[in-house]
C-alpha cells in the first residue's frame, strides 16, 4: 500500500489557522439596546480579548432616593443633562467620605436620562488603558455614553494612571464627542501623598510656594476633571432622615419609624459610620426582622 503524501508546509499552516478559528470565540457586537455595559476581558489561547457586555439587571436608583446630597445631586444632574442634550459638559470626579452616595449618584443619572439616550459603561481601574478602544467603539453611535470607574485610586506604578490622564486631556487623538468619564474616589488627588513631598516644597525670595514636582504630578490628574463634587460624612439628623425614608419604602408606618431611631443610632455606632449605605443596611435589617416576627 502506497504511503500517504505528507502535507506541505502551506497546508499545515492552513489547518492550524482553521483549528484556531474553530476554538477561538469571535467577539460579538454589543447589544446596543441595553442601557448599561461592562468592559470585560478574557484570555483565549494566550491572547486577550475585550468587549462591551450588556448588563441585563441594573442596580438602579432614583435621584429622589438620595438624601443629604442635594447640592451635589443638582450639579451632576445638570452636567449630565447638558451632555444628553449634546451641549458642552465636563468629566466628573466625585470624592469624599465612604457610603455617602457617590456611586449611587452616577447610577441615578442613568435612571434619570436613560430614556433620553444616556448609556453607562462600567470600567475597572486596571482596564482604563483601553479607553481609546472604548471611545472608538462608541464614536459613531447616536447614544451618549458615560464611562464609570468606581473607587478610583492609583499607585505611582499603575499604567492606567497615565492612560486616564491622556484620555481626559492631553492625548493627540481626539476623544469621542459622545463620551464622558465619571469617577468616584475616597482620595481627592487619586494617589497617596507623603510627608516627604510636602517637605520638598520650596519658597522663592518673594515667599511664593512652589510644590515639589511629585506633588504637582499627583494633582495634575484630578485637575483634568472639569467638575469636582465633594462629599462629607452625614450628620446624625441626615442619617436618621435617610433611615426614615427607606423604612417608609419598606412600608413601615410613622410610629414604627420613630420607634426605630434608637436602634438606628446603635447600628451606626457599631459600624463607626453614619452614612447612607449604613442607613439602608439598617432599614433592610429592621424591616426584615419586623416582617419575620409578624409571620
GROMACS .gro file of N, CA and C in nm, residues 1-76:
model
  228
    1UNK      N    1   0.085  -0.120   0.000
    1UNK     CA    2   0.000   0.000   0.000
    1UNK      C    3   0.089   0.124   0.000
    2UNK      N    4   0.057   0.216  -0.091
    2UNK     CA    5   0.141   0.334  -0.105
    2UNK      C    6   0.123   0.427   0.015
    3UNK      N    7   0.233   0.486   0.058
    3UNK     CA    8   0.227   0.578   0.173
    3UNK      C    9   0.156   0.708   0.132
    4UNK      N   10   0.079   0.762   0.227
    4UNK     CA   11   0.010   0.888   0.204
    4UNK      C   12   0.112   1.000   0.194
    5UNK      N   13   0.093   1.091   0.098
    5UNK     CA   14   0.190   1.202   0.086
    5UNK      C   15   0.180   1.296   0.206
    6UNK      N   16   0.293   1.344   0.253
    6UNK     CA   17   0.293   1.437   0.366
    6UNK      C   18   0.240   1.573   0.322
    7UNK      N   19   0.155   1.636   0.406
    7UNK     CA   20   0.102   1.769   0.369
    7UNK      C   21   0.215   1.870   0.363
    8UNK      N   22   0.202   1.963   0.272
    8UNK     CA   23   0.303   2.068   0.259
    8UNK      C   24   0.296   2.163   0.377
    9UNK      N   25   0.399   2.246   0.389
    9UNK     CA   26   0.402   2.344   0.497
    9UNK      C   27   0.284   2.439   0.488
   10UNK      N   28   0.247   2.479   0.367
   10UNK     CA   29   0.133   2.569   0.349
   10UNK      C   30   0.004   2.503   0.395
   11UNK      N   31  -0.013   2.376   0.365
   11UNK     CA   32  -0.132   2.304   0.408
   11UNK      C   33  -0.136   2.292   0.561
   12UNK      N   34  -0.023   2.267   0.621
   12UNK     CA   35  -0.017   2.258   0.767
   12UNK      C   36  -0.056   2.390   0.833
   13UNK      N   37  -0.007   2.501   0.776
   13UNK     CA   38  -0.042   2.632   0.831
   13UNK      C   39  -0.190   2.660   0.814
   14UNK      N   40  -0.248   2.620   0.700
   14UNK     CA   41  -0.390   2.640   0.675
   14UNK      C   42  -0.474   2.563   0.778
   15UNK      N   43  -0.435   2.440   0.807
   15UNK     CA   44  -0.508   2.360   0.905
   15UNK      C   45  -0.498   2.421   1.045
   16UNK      N   46  -0.379   2.475   1.074
   16UNK     CA   47  -0.361   2.538   1.205
   16UNK      C   48  -0.451   2.661   1.218
   17UNK      N   49  -0.460   2.741   1.112
   17UNK     CA   50  -0.547   2.859   1.114
   17UNK      C   51  -0.692   2.818   1.132
   18UNK      N   52  -0.737   2.715   1.062
   18UNK     CA   53  -0.875   2.667   1.074
   18UNK      C   54  -0.903   2.618   1.216
   19UNK      N   55  -0.804   2.550   1.275
   19UNK     CA   56  -0.822   2.500   1.412
   19UNK      C   57  -0.835   2.615   1.510
   20UNK      N   58  -0.750   2.717   1.492
   20UNK     CA   59  -0.757   2.833   1.581
   20UNK      C   60  -0.889   2.907   1.566
   21UNK      N   61  -0.937   2.923   1.442
   21UNK     CA   62  -1.064   2.990   1.420
   21UNK      C   63  -1.180   2.914   1.484
   22UNK      N   64  -1.167   2.780   1.483
   22UNK     CA   65  -1.275   2.698   1.542
   22UNK      C   66  -1.281   2.714   1.693
   23UNK      N   67  -1.165   2.719   1.757
   23UNK     CA   68  -1.162   2.722   1.904
   23UNK      C   69  -1.154   2.861   1.962
   24UNK      N   70  -1.133   2.962   1.883
   24UNK     CA   71  -1.126   3.099   1.934
   24UNK      C   72  -1.261   3.166   1.914
   25UNK      N   73  -1.332   3.201   2.022
   25UNK     CA   74  -1.463   3.264   2.007
   25UNK      C   75  -1.451   3.402   1.942
   26UNK      N   76  -1.542   3.430   1.852
   26UNK     CA   77  -1.544   3.561   1.786
   26UNK      C   78  -1.617   3.660   1.875
   27UNK      N   79  -1.556   3.776   1.898
   27UNK     CA   80  -1.619   3.879   1.980
   27UNK      C   81  -1.747   3.928   1.913
   28UNK      N   82  -1.855   3.924   1.987
   28UNK     CA   83  -1.983   3.966   1.932
   28UNK      C   84  -1.998   4.117   1.939
   29UNK      N   85  -2.079   4.170   1.848
   29UNK     CA   86  -2.109   4.313   1.853
   29UNK      C   87  -2.194   4.341   1.976
   30UNK      N   88  -2.175   4.454   2.043
   30UNK     CA   89  -2.255   4.485   2.162
   30UNK      C   90  -2.404   4.493   2.130
   31UNK      N   91  -2.486   4.459   2.226
   31UNK     CA   92  -2.630   4.475   2.214
   31UNK      C   93  -2.663   4.619   2.251
   32UNK      N   94  -2.674   4.705   2.151
   32UNK     CA   95  -2.689   4.847   2.176
   32UNK      C   96  -2.825   4.885   2.234
   33UNK      N   97  -2.917   4.788   2.244
   33UNK     CA   98  -3.046   4.818   2.307
   33UNK      C   99  -3.035   4.827   2.458
   34UNK      N  100  -2.926   4.780   2.515
   34UNK     CA  101  -2.907   4.782   2.661
   34UNK      C  102  -2.879   4.924   2.709
   35UNK      N  103  -2.911   4.949   2.837
   35UNK     CA  104  -2.885   5.080   2.898
   35UNK      C  105  -2.746   5.088   2.960
   36UNK      N  106  -2.691   4.974   2.998
   36UNK     CA  107  -2.561   4.974   3.066
   36UNK      C  108  -2.475   4.860   3.014
   37UNK      N  109  -2.342   4.881   3.022
   37UNK     CA  110  -2.246   4.783   2.973
   37UNK      C  111  -2.131   4.770   3.073
   38UNK      N  112  -2.062   4.658   3.065
   38UNK     CA  113  -1.936   4.639   3.135
   38UNK      C  114  -1.828   4.605   3.033
   39UNK      N  115  -1.712   4.663   3.052
   39UNK     CA  116  -1.597   4.632   2.967
   39UNK      C  117  -1.526   4.513   3.028
   40UNK      N  118  -1.533   4.399   2.962
   40UNK     CA  119  -1.480   4.275   3.017
   40UNK      C  120  -1.368   4.221   2.929
   41UNK      N  121  -1.270   4.160   2.996
   41UNK     CA  122  -1.157   4.098   2.927
   41UNK      C  123  -1.149   3.950   2.963
   42UNK      N  124  -1.099   3.872   2.867
   42UNK     CA  125  -1.072   3.731   2.895
   42UNK      C  126  -0.957   3.686   2.807
   43UNK      N  127  -0.887   3.584   2.855
   43UNK     CA  128  -0.773   3.531   2.780
   43UNK      C  129  -0.816   3.405   2.707
   44UNK      N  130  -0.789   3.399   2.576
   44UNK     CA  131  -0.822   3.284   2.493
   44UNK      C  132  -0.697   3.243   2.417
   45UNK      N  133  -0.648   3.122   2.445
   45UNK     CA  134  -0.528   3.069   2.378
   45UNK      C  135  -0.411   3.167   2.386
   46UNK      N  136  -0.395   3.226   2.503
   46UNK     CA  137  -0.282   3.314   2.526
   46UNK      C  138  -0.300   3.456   2.477
   47UNK      N  139  -0.414   3.486   2.416
   47UNK     CA  140  -0.441   3.623   2.371
   47UNK      C  141  -0.555   3.682   2.453
   48UNK      N  142  -0.555   3.813   2.468
   48UNK     CA  143  -0.655   3.881   2.549
   48UNK      C  144  -0.760   3.944   2.458
   49UNK      N  145  -0.888   3.915   2.490
   49UNK     CA  146  -0.999   3.973   2.416
   49UNK      C  147  -1.081   4.061   2.510
   50UNK      N  148  -1.126   4.173   2.459
   50UNK     CA  149  -1.207   4.265   2.538
   50UNK      C  150  -1.330   4.305   2.458
   51UNK      N  151  -1.442   4.324   2.528
   51UNK     CA  152  -1.563   4.365   2.459
   51UNK      C  153  -1.661   4.428   2.556
   52UNK      N  154  -1.756   4.501   2.500
   52UNK     CA  155  -1.865   4.558   2.579
   52UNK      C  156  -1.973   4.453   2.597
   53UNK      N  157  -2.004   4.423   2.722
   53UNK     CA  158  -2.106   4.322   2.753
   53UNK      C  159  -2.226   4.392   2.815
   54UNK      N  160  -2.344   4.369   2.760
   54UNK     CA  161  -2.465   4.434   2.809
   54UNK      C  162  -2.498   4.386   2.950
   55UNK      N  163  -2.542   4.478   3.035
   55UNK     CA  164  -2.588   4.446   3.171
   55UNK      C  165  -2.740   4.437   3.167
   56UNK      N  166  -2.793   4.321   3.200
   56UNK     CA  167  -2.936   4.299   3.192
   56UNK      C  168  -3.010   4.340   3.319
   57UNK      N  169  -2.949   4.318   3.433
   57UNK     CA  170  -3.013   4.353   3.561
   57UNK      C  171  -2.933   4.468   3.624
   58UNK      N  172  -2.986   4.587   3.609
   58UNK     CA  173  -2.915   4.707   3.653
   58UNK      C  174  -2.956   4.742   3.796
   59UNK      N  175  -2.857   4.771   3.880
   59UNK     CA  176  -2.884   4.814   4.018
   59UNK      C  177  -2.917   4.963   4.015
   60UNK      N  178  -3.038   4.993   3.971
   60UNK     CA  179  -3.078   5.132   3.955
   60UNK      C  180  -3.124   5.197   4.084
   61UNK      N  181  -3.122   5.328   4.085
   61UNK     CA  182  -3.172   5.405   4.199
   61UNK      C  183  -3.220   5.540   4.145
   62UNK      N  184  -3.330   5.589   4.199
   62UNK     CA  185  -3.388   5.715   4.153
   62UNK      C  186  -3.321   5.832   4.225
   63UNK      N  187  -3.307   5.946   4.159
   63UNK     CA  188  -3.245   6.062   4.226
   63UNK      C  189  -3.316   6.102   4.355
   64UNK      N  190  -3.448   6.089   4.360
   64UNK     CA  191  -3.521   6.129   4.482
   64UNK      C  192  -3.494   6.039   4.601
   65UNK      N  193  -3.433   5.922   4.578
   65UNK     CA  194  -3.398   5.833   4.689
   65UNK      C  195  -3.264   5.869   4.753
   66UNK      N  196  -3.194   5.966   4.698
   66UNK     CA  197  -3.064   6.007   4.752
   66UNK      C  198  -3.082   6.135   4.832
   67UNK      N  199  -3.069   6.125   4.962
   67UNK     CA  200  -3.092   6.237   5.053
   67UNK      C  201  -2.960   6.284   5.113
   68UNK      N  202  -2.958   6.409   5.157
   68UNK     CA  203  -2.840   6.464   5.222
   68UNK      C  204  -2.731   6.508   5.127
   69UNK      N  205  -2.754   6.497   4.996
   69UNK     CA  206  -2.653   6.536   4.897
   69UNK      C  207  -2.716   6.625   4.790
   70UNK      N  208  -2.807   6.709   4.829
   70UNK     CA  209  -2.883   6.789   4.732
   70UNK      C  210  -2.794   6.878   4.643
   71UNK      N  211  -2.695   6.950   4.698
   71UNK     CA  212  -2.611   7.033   4.609
   71UNK      C  213  -2.535   6.951   4.506
   72UNK      N  214  -2.477   6.840   4.550
   72UNK     CA  215  -2.402   6.755   4.457
   72UNK      C  216  -2.495   6.692   4.353
   73UNK      N  217  -2.614   6.652   4.398
   73UNK     CA  218  -2.711   6.592   4.306
   73UNK      C  219  -2.753   6.692   4.199
   74UNK      N  220  -2.779   6.815   4.238
   74UNK     CA  221  -2.820   6.917   4.142
   74UNK      C  222  -2.711   6.941   4.038
   75UNK      N  223  -2.584   6.943   4.083
   75UNK     CA  224  -2.474   6.970   3.991
   75UNK      C  225  -2.453   6.857   3.890
   76UNK      N  226  -2.454   6.733   3.938
   76UNK     CA  227  -2.425   6.623   3.845
   76UNK      C  228  -2.542   6.601   3.749
   0.00000   0.00000   0.00000
